Amino acid sequence: MDDEGQRVARTEFSGRTVVVSGGSRGIGLAIGLGAARLGANVVLLAKTAEPHPRLPGTVDTAAAEIEEAGGKALAVVGDVRSEEDVQRAVDAAVERFGGVDVCVNNASSIAAEPTEQLSAKKFDLMQDINVRGTFLLTKACLPHLRRSATPHVLTIAPPINMNPYWLGVHPSYTLSKYGMTLLTLGWAAEYADAGIACNCLWPETYIATSAVANSPDGGQLLEKARSPQIMADAAVEILRRPAADANGQCYIDADVLAEAGVTDFSPYGGGPEPLMDFFVDRPLGGGATTP
């Protein structure tokens, strides 16, 4: 991006307040940093008050990174499943920064065991974090989004892919992620007249997150995974668009960036044959395959 483009983008984000769930690491933090570099205020809601033995960072270290990137940050320790915690985070955002312009539903849980091996506790956890959490945060933000000049809801959720493979490989996880998508597309229609853009964003390939690193084949998967930066860059590109021009869409990160003129994805890593992410069927240049 040239200097003029940077100036325009910074003007577009200056003073805008972005609330991100699950923002202490990974994709959520990357999106927060992407917005912060363009002058945004970023409110992070996450449970990680203390360092996790297997996961880097806390909500406070993430907030420090946001400040270092040039934005203003507010860390809120809370559980996205809790209506009280979510409301407290949104109230804090409004008190500190005067409103909410962007709601990013990033917090998510995954358990991919076969149905007969999946515990009811894990099933409930996925539905509570993925679906209930998305509902609670968006609902709490909506009164403030109505007053924003640039209101967006961006949910990290996939396109609805009815390929029997995705329906059958992990039905309970698929249910929870499609639930996030259906809520977001529903809000796109429900709040279209209010001018609130509601969209989903999903990675074309595996993303090098801690969840991937800690999986049984984490080392091999990381070699074929792209950096969270690709999701951040795509999110920023979507959020730069006027709400009236971006609503009710299920975006794929690489498509968004290709439309913006990106032709070389090698800086994001993943090698010549990155692995396609869940729910993405299409062939990728270089011979990538569906996992």
mmCIF file of N, CA and C in Angstrom, residues 90-202:
data_model
loop_
_atom_site.group_PDB
_atom_site.id
_atom_site.type_symbol
_atom_site.label_atom_id
_atom_site.label_comp_id
_atom_site.label_asym_id
_atom_site.label_seq_id
_atom_site.Cartn_x
_atom_site.Cartn_y
_atom_site.Cartn_z
ATOM 1 N N VAL A 90 -18.646 -4.728 26.615
ATOM 2 C CA VAL A 90 -19.203 -3.724 25.715
ATOM 3 C C VAL A 90 -19.410 -2.405 26.452
ATOM 4 N N ASP A 91 -19.896 -2.470 27.691
ATOM 5 C CA ASP A 91 -20.060 -1.244 28.487
ATOM 6 C C ASP A 91 -18.716 -0.550 28.688
ATOM 7 N N ALA A 92 -17.663 -1.343 28.929
ATOM 8 C CA ALA A 92 -16.334 -0.766 29.112
ATOM 9 C C ALA A 92 -15.851 -0.102 27.836
ATOM 10 N N ALA A 93 -16.146 -0.714 26.688
ATOM 11 C CA ALA A 93 -15.769 -0.127 25.401
ATOM 12 C C ALA A 93 -16.444 1.220 25.197
ATOM 13 N N VAL A 94 -17.724 1.281 25.529
ATOM 14 C CA VAL A 94 -18.480 2.524 25.354
ATOM 15 C C VAL A 94 -17.994 3.592 26.328
ATOM 16 N N GLU A 95 -17.723 3.183 27.559
ATOM 17 C CA GLU A 95 -17.254 4.146 28.561
ATOM 18 C C GLU A 95 -15.881 4.700 28.190
ATOM 19 N N ARG A 96 -14.998 3.833 27.715
ATOM 20 C CA ARG A 96 -13.626 4.252 27.409
ATOM 21 C C ARG A 96 -13.532 4.989 26.080
ATOM 22 N N PHE A 97 -14.243 4.506 25.062
ATOM 23 C CA PHE A 97 -14.048 5.027 23.715
ATOM 24 C C PHE A 97 -15.280 5.690 23.105
ATOM 25 N N GLY A 98 -16.406 5.628 23.790
ATOM 26 C CA GLY A 98 -17.583 6.359 23.335
ATOM 27 C C GLY A 98 -18.537 5.605 22.432
ATOM 28 N N GLY A 99 -18.239 4.352 22.118
ATOM 29 C CA GLY A 99 -19.144 3.595 21.268
ATOM 30 C C GLY A 99 -18.499 2.319 20.769
ATOM 31 N N VAL A 100 -19.203 1.633 19.872
ATOM 32 C CA VAL A 100 -18.692 0.429 19.221
ATOM 33 C C VAL A 100 -19.002 0.545 17.731
ATOM 34 N N ASP A 101 -17.992 0.352 16.905
ATOM 35 C CA ASP A 101 -18.162 0.422 15.456
ATOM 36 C C ASP A 101 -18.062 -0.939 14.780
ATOM 37 N N VAL A 102 -17.298 -1.847 15.394
ATOM 38 C CA VAL A 102 -17.080 -3.162 14.796
ATOM 39 C C VAL A 102 -17.147 -4.228 15.879
ATOM 40 N N CYS A 103 -17.899 -5.282 15.601
ATOM 41 C CA CYS A 103 -17.975 -6.450 16.481
ATOM 42 C C CYS A 103 -17.347 -7.625 15.732
ATOM 43 N N VAL A 104 -16.277 -8.189 16.292
ATOM 44 C CA VAL A 104 -15.610 -9.336 15.670
ATOM 45 C C VAL A 104 -15.846 -10.571 16.534
ATOM 46 N N ASN A 105 -16.647 -11.489 16.014
ATOM 47 C CA ASN A 105 -16.935 -12.745 16.706
ATOM 48 C C ASN A 105 -15.874 -13.766 16.322
ATOM 49 N N ASN A 106 -14.832 -13.837 17.125
ATOM 50 C CA ASN A 106 -13.710 -14.713 16.821
ATOM 51 C C ASN A 106 -13.629 -15.918 17.748
ATOM 52 N N ALA A 107 -14.059 -15.780 18.995
ATOM 53 C CA ALA A 107 -13.924 -16.869 19.966
ATOM 54 C C ALA A 107 -14.595 -18.134 19.451
ATOM 55 N N SER A 108 -13.895 -19.245 19.567
ATOM 56 C CA SER A 108 -14.432 -20.488 19.037
ATOM 57 C C SER A 108 -13.773 -21.673 19.720
ATOM 58 N N SER A 109 -14.499 -22.774 19.746
ATOM 59 C CA SER A 109 -14.007 -24.024 20.324
ATOM 60 C C SER A 109 -14.187 -25.134 19.305
ATOM 61 N N ILE A 110 -13.251 -26.077 19.284
ATOM 62 C CA ILE A 110 -13.348 -27.196 18.354
ATOM 63 C C ILE A 110 -13.107 -28.513 19.074
ATOM 64 N N ALA A 111 -13.929 -29.488 18.750
ATOM 65 C CA ALA A 111 -13.726 -30.877 19.168
ATOM 66 C C ALA A 111 -14.202 -31.732 18.001
ATOM 67 N N ALA A 112 -13.286 -32.467 17.402
ATOM 68 C CA ALA A 112 -13.593 -33.168 16.149
ATOM 69 C C ALA A 112 -13.743 -34.675 16.318
ATOM 70 N N GLU A 113 -13.937 -35.144 17.554
ATOM 71 C CA GLU A 113 -14.103 -36.577 17.763
ATOM 72 C C GLU A 113 -15.372 -37.095 17.078
ATOM 73 N N PRO A 114 -15.367 -38.372 16.685
ATOM 74 C CA PRO A 114 -16.601 -38.971 16.161
ATOM 75 C C PRO A 114 -17.717 -38.879 17.195
ATOM 76 N N THR A 115 -18.942 -38.899 16.730
ATOM 77 C CA THR A 115 -20.097 -38.680 17.610
ATOM 78 C C THR A 115 -20.097 -39.612 18.812
ATOM 79 N N GLU A 116 -19.804 -40.888 18.614
ATOM 80 C CA GLU A 116 -19.859 -41.835 19.728
ATOM 81 C C GLU A 116 -18.759 -41.614 20.754
ATOM 82 N N GLN A 117 -17.727 -40.863 20.371
ATOM 83 C CA GLN A 117 -16.637 -40.589 21.294
ATOM 84 C C GLN A 117 -16.683 -39.172 21.867
ATOM 85 N N LEU A 118 -17.536 -38.333 21.310
ATOM 86 C CA LEU A 118 -17.611 -36.944 21.749
ATOM 87 C C LEU A 118 -18.434 -36.840 23.027
ATOM 88 N N SER A 119 -17.865 -36.237 24.051
ATOM 89 C CA SER A 119 -18.592 -36.088 25.307
ATOM 90 C C SER A 119 -19.649 -35.001 25.192
ATOM 91 N N ALA A 120 -20.687 -35.128 25.997
ATOM 92 C CA ALA A 120 -21.721 -34.096 26.032
ATOM 93 C C ALA A 120 -21.136 -32.762 26.487
ATOM 94 N N LYS A 121 -20.133 -32.818 27.351
ATOM 95 C CA LYS A 121 -19.500 -31.588 27.835
ATOM 96 C C LYS A 121 -18.836 -30.829 26.688
ATOM 97 N N LYS A 122 -18.116 -31.561 25.819
ATOM 98 C CA LYS A 122 -17.482 -30.903 24.682
ATOM 99 C C LYS A 122 -18.513 -30.409 23.681
ATOM 100 N N PHE A 123 -19.581 -31.185 23.486
ATOM 101 C CA PHE A 123 -20.646 -30.742 22.597
ATOM 102 C C PHE A 123 -21.216 -29.422 23.100
ATOM 103 N N ASP A 124 -21.555 -29.369 24.377
ATOM 104 C CA ASP A 124 -22.124 -28.149 24.947
ATOM 105 C C ASP A 124 -21.152 -26.986 24.858
ATOM 106 N N LEU A 125 -19.854 -27.257 25.097
ATOM 107 C CA LEU A 125 -18.860 -26.191 25.052
ATOM 108 C C LEU A 125 -18.815 -25.543 23.672
ATOM 109 N N MET A 126 -18.828 -26.368 22.623
ATOM 110 C CA MET A 126 -18.790 -25.813 21.266
ATOM 111 C C MET A 126 -20.029 -24.975 20.969
ATOM 112 N N GLN A 127 -21.187 -25.466 21.331
ATOM 113 C CA GLN A 127 -22.407 -24.709 21.054
ATOM 114 C C GLN A 127 -22.430 -23.412 21.881
ATOM 115 N N ASP A 128 -21.950 -23.496 23.119
ATOM 116 C CA ASP A 128 -22.000 -22.328 24.003
ATOM 117 C C ASP A 128 -21.021 -21.241 23.568
ATOM 118 N N ILE A 129 -19.799 -21.630 23.233
ATOM 119 C CA ILE A 129 -18.818 -20.627 22.817
ATOM 120 C C ILE A 129 -19.119 -20.130 21.407
ATOM 121 N N ASN A 130 -19.303 -21.056 20.496
ATOM 122 C CA ASN A 130 -19.412 -20.683 19.089
ATOM 123 C C ASN A 130 -20.737 -19.988 18.774
ATOM 124 N N VAL A 131 -21.845 -20.584 19.185
ATOM 125 C CA VAL A 131 -23.160 -20.029 18.840
ATOM 126 C C VAL A 131 -23.635 -19.021 19.882
ATOM 127 N N ARG A 132 -23.705 -19.455 21.133
ATOM 128 C CA ARG A 132 -24.185 -18.549 22.180
ATOM 129 C C ARG A 132 -23.275 -17.327 22.314
ATOM 130 N N GLY A 133 -21.951 -17.540 22.280
ATOM 131 C CA GLY A 133 -21.026 -16.416 22.409
ATOM 132 C C GLY A 133 -21.180 -15.408 21.291
ATOM 133 N N THR A 134 -21.346 -15.904 20.067
ATOM 134 C CA THR A 134 -21.567 -15.017 18.925
ATOM 135 C C THR A 134 -22.857 -14.223 19.098
ATOM 136 N N PHE A 135 -23.896 -14.897 19.552
ATOM 137 C CA PHE A 135 -25.174 -14.229 19.796
ATOM 138 C C PHE A 135 -25.038 -13.158 20.870
ATOM 139 N N LEU A 136 -24.405 -13.507 21.990
ATOM 140 C CA LEU A 136 -24.335 -12.573 23.118
ATOM 141 C C LEU A 136 -23.534 -11.321 22.770
ATOM 142 N N LEU A 137 -22.377 -11.501 22.136
ATOM 143 C CA LEU A 137 -21.550 -10.331 21.847
ATOM 144 C C LEU A 137 -22.216 -9.428 20.820
ATOM 145 N N THR A 138 -22.772 -10.029 19.786
ATOM 146 C CA THR A 138 -23.437 -9.215 18.762
ATOM 147 C C THR A 138 -24.630 -8.479 19.353
ATOM 148 N N LYS A 139 -25.439 -9.179 20.137
ATOM 149 C CA LYS A 139 -26.603 -8.534 20.750
ATOM 150 C C LYS A 139 -26.194 -7.347 21.606
ATOM 151 N N ALA A 140 -25.126 -7.508 22.390
ATOM 152 C CA ALA A 140 -24.687 -6.423 23.259
ATOM 153 C C ALA A 140 -24.153 -5.237 22.462
ATOM 154 N N CYS A 141 -23.549 -5.519 21.297
ATOM 155 C CA CYS A 141 -22.985 -4.440 20.482
ATOM 156 C C CYS A 141 -24.032 -3.709 19.643
ATOM 157 N N LEU A 142 -25.128 -4.377 19.310
ATOM 158 C CA LEU A 142 -26.074 -3.829 18.339
ATOM 159 C C LEU A 142 -26.610 -2.432 18.673
ATOM 160 N N PRO A 143 -26.995 -2.130 19.911
ATOM 161 C CA PRO A 143 -27.490 -0.778 20.174
ATOM 162 C C PRO A 143 -26.465 0.307 19.841
ATOM 163 N N HIS A 144 -25.190 -0.014 19.993
ATOM 164 C CA HIS A 144 -24.128 0.948 19.710
ATOM 165 C C HIS A 144 -23.776 0.952 18.229
ATOM 166 N N LEU A 145 -23.863 -0.207 17.592
ATOM 167 C CA LEU A 145 -23.647 -0.258 16.143
ATOM 168 C C LEU A 145 -24.688 0.576 15.411
ATOM 169 N N ARG A 146 -25.892 0.617 15.926
ATOM 170 C CA ARG A 146 -26.950 1.431 15.310
ATOM 171 C C ARG A 146 -26.547 2.909 15.245
ATOM 172 N N ARG A 147 -25.719 3.333 16.186
ATOM 173 C CA ARG A 147 -25.325 4.745 16.250
ATOM 174 C C ARG A 147 -24.003 5.021 15.538
ATOM 175 N N SER A 148 -23.370 3.979 15.015
ATOM 176 C CA SER A 148 -22.090 4.135 14.337
ATOM 177 C C SER A 148 -22.297 4.550 12.883
ATOM 178 N N ALA A 149 -21.349 5.325 12.368
ATOM 179 C CA ALA A 149 -21.392 5.694 10.950
ATOM 180 C C ALA A 149 -20.840 4.579 10.066
ATOM 181 N N THR A 150 -20.098 3.636 10.673
ATOM 182 C CA THR A 150 -19.469 2.556 9.900
ATOM 183 C C THR A 150 -19.647 1.229 10.637
ATOM 184 N N PRO A 151 -20.887 0.766 10.823
ATOM 185 C CA PRO A 151 -21.113 -0.418 11.660
ATOM 186 C C PRO A 151 -20.883 -1.738 10.920
ATOM 187 N N HIS A 152 -20.105 -2.612 11.544
ATOM 188 C CA HIS A 152 -19.837 -3.924 10.963
ATOM 189 C C HIS A 152 -19.882 -5.000 12.041
ATOM 190 N N VAL A 153 -20.423 -6.155 11.677
ATOM 191 C CA VAL A 153 -20.279 -7.385 12.442
ATOM 192 C C VAL A 153 -19.511 -8.347 11.552
ATOM 193 N N LEU A 154 -18.384 -8.830 12.036
ATOM 194 C CA LEU A 154 -17.577 -9.777 11.269
ATOM 195 C C LEU A 154 -17.380 -11.037 12.105
ATOM 196 N N THR A 155 -17.857 -12.159 11.585
ATOM 197 C CA THR A 155 -17.812 -13.420 12.315
ATOM 198 C C THR A 155 -16.850 -14.380 11.620
ATOM 199 N N ILE A 156 -15.968 -14.977 12.388
ATOM 200 C CA ILE A 156 -15.012 -15.922 11.819
ATOM 201 C C ILE A 156 -15.708 -17.276 11.716
ATOM 202 N N ALA A 157 -16.374 -17.454 10.596
ATOM 203 C CA ALA A 157 -17.220 -18.629 10.368
ATOM 204 C C ALA A 157 -17.231 -18.950 8.880
ATOM 205 N N PRO A 158 -17.491 -20.211 8.529
ATOM 206 C CA PRO A 158 -17.331 -20.656 7.145
ATOM 207 C C PRO A 158 -18.570 -20.468 6.292
ATOM 208 N N PRO A 159 -18.400 -20.580 4.981
ATOM 209 C CA PRO A 159 -19.568 -20.677 4.103
ATOM 210 C C PRO A 159 -20.313 -21.970 4.421
ATOM 211 N N ILE A 160 -21.616 -21.974 4.203
ATOM 212 C CA ILE A 160 -22.414 -23.187 4.440
ATOM 213 C C ILE A 160 -22.145 -24.165 3.307
ATOM 214 N N ASN A 161 -21.358 -25.182 3.591
ATOM 215 C CA ASN A 161 -20.960 -26.175 2.595
ATOM 216 C C ASN A 161 -21.683 -27.477 2.917
ATOM 217 N N MET A 162 -22.624 -27.863 2.062
ATOM 218 C CA MET A 162 -23.436 -29.056 2.307
ATOM 219 C C MET A 162 -22.820 -30.330 1.729
ATOM 220 N N ASN A 163 -21.565 -30.261 1.362
ATOM 221 C CA ASN A 163 -20.842 -31.456 0.953
ATOM 222 C C ASN A 163 -20.973 -32.510 2.064
ATOM 223 N N PRO A 164 -21.431 -33.727 1.754
ATOM 224 C CA PRO A 164 -21.594 -34.749 2.791
ATOM 225 C C PRO A 164 -20.331 -35.010 3.608
ATOM 226 N N TYR A 165 -19.177 -34.768 2.998
ATOM 227 C CA TYR A 165 -17.936 -34.957 3.759
ATOM 228 C C TYR A 165 -17.917 -34.067 4.989
ATOM 229 N N TRP A 166 -18.216 -32.775 4.804
ATOM 230 C CA TRP A 166 -18.172 -31.843 5.932
ATOM 231 C C TRP A 166 -19.325 -32.074 6.889
ATOM 232 N N LEU A 167 -20.448 -32.540 6.393
ATOM 233 C CA LEU A 167 -21.564 -32.855 7.282
ATOM 234 C C LEU A 167 -21.241 -34.064 8.157
ATOM 235 N N GLY A 168 -20.448 -34.993 7.620
ATOM 236 C CA GLY A 168 -20.232 -36.240 8.327
ATOM 237 C C GLY A 168 -18.949 -36.362 9.105
ATOM 238 N N VAL A 169 -17.950 -35.537 8.779
ATOM 239 C CA VAL A 169 -16.648 -35.757 9.398
ATOM 240 C C VAL A 169 -16.619 -35.342 10.871
ATOM 241 N N HIS A 170 -17.360 -34.288 11.241
ATOM 242 C CA HIS A 170 -17.460 -33.855 12.638
ATOM 243 C C HIS A 170 -18.762 -33.046 12.785
ATOM 244 N N PRO A 171 -19.912 -33.758 12.791
ATOM 245 C CA PRO A 171 -21.216 -33.080 12.730
ATOM 246 C C PRO A 171 -21.436 -32.043 13.822
ATOM 247 N N SER A 172 -20.957 -32.309 15.023
ATOM 248 C CA SER A 172 -21.237 -31.388 16.127
ATOM 249 C C SER A 172 -20.463 -30.083 15.978
ATOM 250 N N TYR A 173 -19.197 -30.179 15.558
ATOM 251 C CA TYR A 173 -18.422 -28.969 15.302
ATOM 252 C C TYR A 173 -19.010 -28.211 14.122
ATOM 253 N N THR A 174 -19.353 -28.946 13.067
ATOM 254 C CA THR A 174 -19.960 -28.316 11.899
ATOM 255 C C THR A 174 -21.238 -27.575 12.281
ATOM 256 N N LEU A 175 -22.060 -28.194 13.111
ATOM 257 C CA LEU A 175 -23.282 -27.543 13.587
ATOM 258 C C LEU A 175 -22.972 -26.206 14.245
ATOM 259 N N SER A 176 -21.959 -26.192 15.099
ATOM 260 C CA SER A 176 -21.645 -24.964 15.835
ATOM 261 C C SER A 176 -21.112 -23.873 14.913
ATOM 262 N N LYS A 177 -20.275 -24.237 13.948
ATOM 263 C CA LYS A 177 -19.722 -23.229 13.049
ATOM 264 C C LYS A 177 -20.766 -22.736 12.056
ATOM 265 N N TYR A 178 -21.596 -23.653 11.534
ATOM 266 C CA TYR A 178 -22.667 -23.218 10.644
ATOM 267 C C TYR A 178 -23.686 -22.381 11.415
ATOM 268 N N GLY A 179 -23.835 -22.656 12.702
ATOM 269 C CA GLY A 179 -24.714 -21.828 13.527
ATOM 270 C C GLY A 179 -24.231 -20.387 13.582
ATOM 271 N N MET A 180 -22.913 -20.210 13.705
ATOM 272 C CA MET A 180 -22.347 -18.857 13.694
ATOM 273 C C MET A 180 -22.626 -18.171 12.361
ATOM 274 N N THR A 181 -22.472 -18.936 11.286
ATOM 275 C CA THR A 181 -22.717 -18.378 9.951
ATOM 276 C C THR A 181 -24.174 -17.999 9.763
ATOM 277 N N LEU A 182 -25.076 -18.898 10.152
ATOM 278 C CA LEU A 182 -26.500 -18.629 9.960
ATOM 279 C C LEU A 182 -26.960 -17.430 10.785
ATOM 280 N N LEU A 183 -26.459 -17.300 11.999
ATOM 281 C CA LEU A 183 -26.799 -16.116 12.789
ATOM 282 C C LEU A 183 -26.354 -14.849 12.064
ATOM 283 N N THR A 184 -25.138 -14.860 11.565
ATOM 284 C CA THR A 184 -24.587 -13.659 10.929
ATOM 285 C C THR A 184 -25.337 -13.302 9.647
ATOM 286 N N LEU A 185 -25.636 -14.308 8.840
ATOM 287 C CA LEU A 185 -26.411 -14.038 7.627
ATOM 288 C C LEU A 185 -27.833 -13.594 7.972
ATOM 289 N N GLY A 186 -28.360 -14.141 9.062
ATOM 290 C CA GLY A 186 -29.674 -13.701 9.518
ATOM 291 C C GLY A 186 -29.664 -12.248 9.956
ATOM 292 N N TRP A 187 -28.618 -11.858 10.675
ATOM 293 C CA TRP A 187 -28.515 -10.457 11.100
ATOM 294 C C TRP A 187 -28.330 -9.538 9.900
ATOM 295 N N ALA A 188 -27.647 -10.021 8.872
ATOM 296 C CA ALA A 188 -27.479 -9.201 7.667
ATOM 297 C C ALA A 188 -28.827 -8.798 7.099
ATOM 298 N N ALA A 189 -29.766 -9.728 7.118
ATOM 299 C CA ALA A 189 -31.110 -9.423 6.628
ATOM 300 C C ALA A 189 -31.904 -8.622 7.651
ATOM 301 N N GLU A 190 -31.793 -9.016 8.925
ATOM 302 C CA GLU A 190 -32.574 -8.360 9.976
ATOM 303 C C GLU A 190 -32.208 -6.889 10.127
ATOM 304 N N TYR A 191 -30.910 -6.574 9.962
ATOM 305 C CA TYR A 191 -30.452 -5.211 10.213
ATOM 306 C C TYR A 191 -30.018 -4.476 8.940
ATOM 307 N N ALA A 192 -30.444 -4.994 7.802
ATOM 308 C CA ALA A 192 -30.094 -4.331 6.542
ATOM 309 C C ALA A 192 -30.615 -2.900 6.501
ATOM 310 N N ASP A 193 -31.839 -2.705 6.965
ATOM 311 C CA ASP A 193 -32.420 -1.357 6.930
ATOM 312 C C ASP A 193 -31.728 -0.411 7.897
ATOM 313 N N ALA A 194 -31.058 -0.965 8.903
ATOM 314 C CA ALA A 194 -30.322 -0.135 9.859
ATOM 315 C C ALA A 194 -28.921 0.185 9.359
ATOM 316 N N GLY A 195 -28.542 -0.411 8.226
ATOM 317 C CA GLY A 195 -27.235 -0.116 7.657
ATOM 318 C C GLY A 195 -26.078 -0.794 8.350
ATOM 319 N N ILE A 196 -26.349 -1.884 9.076
ATOM 320 C CA ILE A 196 -25.293 -2.611 9.783
ATOM 321 C C ILE A 196 -24.835 -3.778 8.917
ATOM 322 N N ALA A 197 -23.590 -3.754 8.495
ATOM 323 C CA ALA A 197 -23.051 -4.827 7.671
ATOM 324 C C ALA A 197 -22.709 -6.031 8.541
ATOM 325 N N CYS A 198 -23.175 -7.203 8.141
ATOM 326 C CA CYS A 198 -22.903 -8.440 8.881
ATOM 327 C C CYS A 198 -22.363 -9.475 7.898
ATOM 328 N N ASN A 199 -21.134 -9.902 8.112
ATOM 329 C CA ASN A 199 -20.468 -10.809 7.189
ATOM 330 C C ASN A 199 -19.652 -11.855 7.933
ATOM 331 N N CYS A 200 -19.320 -12.917 7.210
ATOM 332 C CA CYS A 200 -18.433 -13.950 7.731
ATOM 333 C C CYS A 200 -17.114 -13.916 6.963
ATOM 334 N N LEU A 201 -16.065 -14.329 7.641
ATOM 335 C CA LEU A 201 -14.748 -14.449 7.018
ATOM 336 C C LEU A 201 -14.159 -15.791 7.428
ATOM 337 N N TRP A 202 -13.588 -16.500 6.453
ATOM 338 C CA TRP A 202 -13.043 -17.829 6.719
ATOM 339 C C TRP A 202 -11.745 -18.006 5.950
#
